[in-house]
Amino acid sequence: RSCSKFHLQRFCIFELKAELNSDKKEKKKEAVKKVIASMTVGKDVSALFPDVVNCMQTDNLELKKLVYLYLMNYAKSQPDMAIMAVNTFVKDCEDPNPLIRALAVRTMGCIRVDKITEYLCEPLRKCLKDEDPYVRKTAAVCVAKLHDINAQLVEDQGFLDTLKDLISDSNPMVVANAVAALSEIAESHPNSNLLDLNPQTINKLLTALNECTEWGQIFILDCLANYTPRDDRESQSICERVTPRLSHANSAVVLSAVKVLMKFMEMLPKDLDYYGTLLKKLAPPLVTLLSAEPELQYVALRNINLIVQRRPEIMKHEMKVFFVKYNDPIYVKLEKLDIMIRLASQANIAQVLAELKEYATEVDVDFVRKAVRAIGRCAIKVEQSAERCVSTLLDLIQTKVNYVVQEAIVVIKDIFRKYPNKYESVIATLCENLDSLDEPEARAAMIWIVGEYAERIDNADELLESFLEGFHDESTQVQLQLLTAIVKLFLKKPTETQELVQQVLSLATQDSDNPDLRDRGYIYWRLLSTDPVAAKEVVLAEKPLISEETDLIEPTLLEELICHIGTLASVYHKPPSAFVEGSRGVQHKRLPCSAGSGESVDSPETSSTAGVSDAPPAVIPSQGDLLGDLLNLDLTPTTTGPPPPAVSTGMQLGAMDLLGGGLDSLIGAGFGAAPAAMPASFGAPGSGGLDDLFDLGSGVGMPMGAYSPPKSVWLQAMKAKGLEISGTFARRAGVIQMEMTLTNKAMSVMTDFAIQFNRNSFGLSPAGPLQVLTPLSPNQSIEVALPLNTSGPVMKMDPLNNLQVAVKNNIDVFYFSCQYPISMLFVEDGKMERQIFLATWKDIPNENESQFQIKDCHLSSDAVSNKLQGSNIFTIAKRTVDGQDMLYLSVKLTNGIWVLAELRIQAGNPNYTISLKCRAPEVSQCVFQSYEAVLKN
Amino acid sequence: MIGGLFIYNHKGEVLISRVYRDDIGSMELSGSCVGGWLERNAVDAFRVNVIHARQQVRSPVTNIARTSFFHVKRSNIWLAAVTKQNVNAAMVFEFLYKMCDVMTAYFGKISEENIKNNFVLIYELLDEILDFGYPQNSETGALKTFITQQGIKGQTKEEQSQITSQVTGQIGWRREGIKYRRNELFLDVLESVNLLMSPQGQVLSAHVSGRVVMKSYLSGMPECKFGMNDKIVIDKQGKGGATDDAAKSGKQSIAIDDCTFHQCVRLSKFDSERSISFIPPDGEYELMRYRTTKDIILPFRVIPLVREVGRTKLEVKVVIKSNFKPSLLAQKIEVRIPTPLNTSGVQVICMKGKAKYKASENAIVWKIKRMAGMKESQISAEIELLPTNDKKKWARPPISMNFEVPFAPSGLKVRYLKVFESKLNYSDHDVIKWVRYIGRSGIYETRC
């Protein structure tokens, strides 16, 4: 700071001081104005504090307001001097003019100085009961201010009760402000019953709703949305009184009304006439929001995006309104595009495609890319349109616009995945553009295509070789893809490509610092050198299909976001806890349950007729989301539940350090339109090292060994001529064992033991003879462990895990049946890769999903994860959504059946909910029992 | 709730700063307050990340350092609302617009100069219309009764309580005791007709968004009832007593997709009876907005023909046809034909009006002062292009059109506006009423 500037400021302050102490009122006022002006531009005028406060004693309202403004700014930095103002405040609170009373109480609440707060209580108490509604409505807000400074004081002074009384005030604005203040205070006390919403208060609120200002209506509607009606009739009657708000000119009133209706609609029976009427009423106001100013359009579009995912039927016929206008701001364009894809169906696909083609020639690069990607998504979503989409994409590739070509290649790869052996004729065209690809994702996609269809591309080896030249300059994504593609090529054309594969393997294993790449290289190398047939089975295995809807919001999050319609959460598509600090908004909101007890919210018939699926498909959040939430979890450790084991904290801290600076950018990128623009890239294997850092399962849990039930008596001595067999099953070091205790309760010695199994569901059979070497004397017991394998003949049993056994000895043959815990069959390599898990989860139809409750379990999610891992139930990912931990688990049975699970653990709730998804749903019940058994022991 | 409100000029200098919540901190620069310094940083972050960002604004909501910034721009002034909570986003934007309306009503255009000259007033307004970040009554009519630039005159007790009851009351938009010698009202039906047409003349999307703006100079607290040819109302009446009259007017009724009303309209009554009744604010205000998509009269049809002659020449021919009663006249017609960026020269021939190539706007602008219904006119142009090695094809923006016509393209007709004031001695017949229809082009585009 230069010297002259400093002097100038000193001088100004000196001059102002003189003016402030002038006798002339006008001069004083002008001086205070100058002070405020300096304050605004950031100059420090705190030195004038006493002089300004001296001007406070005036009957000129304008001057008074200026002084108050100054006070609010500087009181905190000069608390001792601020006390000087107290007397004036207290006096002003008694002023005959209600405007001055309100001004005083309003300003006093803004001065966050403890000593002043003490003096505020008495005036505030009076103002809350003032005869003038203007003073009361100001005082109501003041309680919220005071609560923010000193919550305890507000409670002790009984202001909360007075505030509650104001809900019954005769003036609608007082009611609205009281509701707003109470709602905010209640948010920081999630468990208090502050708002105490009951039918009587709801009725009062609904009455005030008709009479208060537009802002007041918003406060009231937002508050109403927190209420859960007792039954569908109450729900309907509230809806009926809220629907008129849909015609309000204020978009926020409309959106808040939509929120209330969307929420309460959940409780209405679907067959009710009113339900249909309500659905029809929702579309027009939502469409009208799109003719508002662009910023509001953006908020509306983000919300419509949620609404469309929850209830596609509302906007089914409104496709046209989402067509992009040339002059729309880019953020509106991108959002509209997103919704267009969501609404695309067989009925409107022609129109949509024509539009998308138009957009692909626009100027904005992001928008064009998204439009190209959208064409690919249409192809995957609406099968009938696939052919047209592919030809549109080919047309676009012909334009040779670099980023269009690259984007098109990325989506064509997905189309190949979805419809194998259908469109491969276009590969030649794609190969022509090889040279123009400079983005990793496009290069990786192209390499994948070449590797996958190596047998149809004559010069596949040349093409891949050309990429190999600059191997070390490529991004990891491309390197990994290139490695895999060349191995695929080798397996398909082993004769000509031996040199190439050796080259890439040595590049990957010897010249690379990237552990992912090295590991994958070594695995291939080992596979190829030991067992080429197995290598073929692994590398060229049939790929799981990709699902049609990408980047859908995960259902529980969607439900929560529906409860937050109109708010920032709905704009960010993130729960409030993700961006709000402290306790506010952390409360987890959920939609109420529908009227009929277990009735599904969605009717299947609409989903089959309309192209737009009605049922909200079960979705695992895309990888980006998972990562984001994991990061969040690390930043704000949950206070509930026992602390995680030391090993895991160490690991998480390490991971945080590694991420270091990247953290902000990750979080930053998560906001705004970015996540929607990022399609889940489950097609690309191993997209970076982050996944592995966060792999919760590996190395974190301490293996505790598989759960094995205690022995029980299988064969009673009475029935088996004195031979008693009790036993159990265990899985030790990957081997299933039948552990038995044979007891001779007869009078004679037993010899010549042998065992045989009947055919059973999983082909269990003894891997060797029953080893009872010494004869069994009377009253003697012997422990035997019989290793089993699963290569025996298969027959479906009922129950599924039933095993019929025959045991022979020198006396007779005895038969018994026993049930083995299915967890014996969970193999060690049952940890699914995350991307495959995501895709598989989406791919398994919803009817294969079954849900169970595990009651009375008191483990933290980390402990659960550890315990399960001991029995080969692997945690793929963990997310925390507002105190609710969600574990995503996978299990593989000996016969190759995968069982995926989502386990929800609510802090403080001993009952866990588990959803199992499996292509063979028959096993679900058994698998669930094992889960329960493992967790409870 | 809103934590603070800032107004910046185009350079990113703070013109107005009002902090309501401690969580976003104050803007003070006192060296002693470290927190203040940090928060100043957050506000600077908005300047750096949004105002000074080179590219286009990618979102009107920005989250920087766990603080959310909502912004709107008026000419080169930025208004930003800041919060750290999960606020009602729609409300924040509505509030920012309202804030602009209030400022415009007080001192005209929102410009740096006006804001600097009126900063005391703005602070006073901000103190009144936002309390602890909660929007309060923001009706200009009410505000002007007690926030004045002249300073407050000595108010009597009655005046004071009248102010407070108006600000907080059920009819916050109108004060008691208004008197006019001549009771008069003006109704303007203002419509903007939007069209997106394919080059082949297929309507891709079309809608009318209309507004009914009312200027009322009525004494007392008049009850008004507004009626238009809304299909639902007319069908209902038709069912009741099927007179010839109703059947006739039924044909001319229009289907309104959706409408929204000024807060003076009793929404519950509209919902149940579809009747529009209200006590109007004094002076000018917007009574309702509506949207229609069916049976729209498209006043003009644009027929484009673009031919690329080699790589360096484009031939463009555009025909416009007017499609309304020959007795009516459209005005202020303007057709904007985009030209490629590498245009080097343009020759234009038009039969009517004036056409000019505007290089800075990359467009040929063709203006016609007046045009009667059922006529057509055409323009042809030859565009010379500089050869470029830019591989990217020209995006061919749509041809857009502006015009004004003296009818409502949606077909909306005002049937009546009845005024009842029981306490004063004037009746509906004594009120002088004026109705005017203006149809303007909204986004009226034809792809070529």
CSV table of C-alpha atoms in Angstrom, one decimal, chain A residues 23 30 47 163 191 252 318 356 393 446 533 657 674 700 741 760 781 850:
chain,number,residue,atom,x,y,z
A,23,ASP,CA,-25.0,20.2,13.9
A,30,GLU,CA,-24.7,13.1,3.8
A,47,ALA,CA,-12.7,4.1,13.1
A,163,LEU,CA,-43.5,-18.7,17.7
A,191,ASN,CA,-35.6,-35.0,16.3
A,252,ALA,CA,-41.3,-21.0,-7.1
A,318,GLU,CA,-44.6,-33.3,-24.1
A,356,LEU,CA,-30.6,-34.6,-32.7
A,393,LEU,CA,-23.9,-41.6,-36.9
A,446,MET,CA,-11.6,-47.7,-31.5
A,533,VAL,CA,-7.4,-72.6,-23.7
A,657,ASP,CA,-3.5,-37.8,1.0
A,674,ALA,CA,-21.2,-32.1,-15.4
A,700,VAL,CA,-8.9,-54.0,4.5
A,741,THR,CA,-18.3,-86.9,14.5
A,760,ASN,CA,-28.1,-82.7,-5.4
A,781,SER,CA,-16.1,-91.1,18.9
A,850,SER,CA,-36.1,-60.2,-3.8
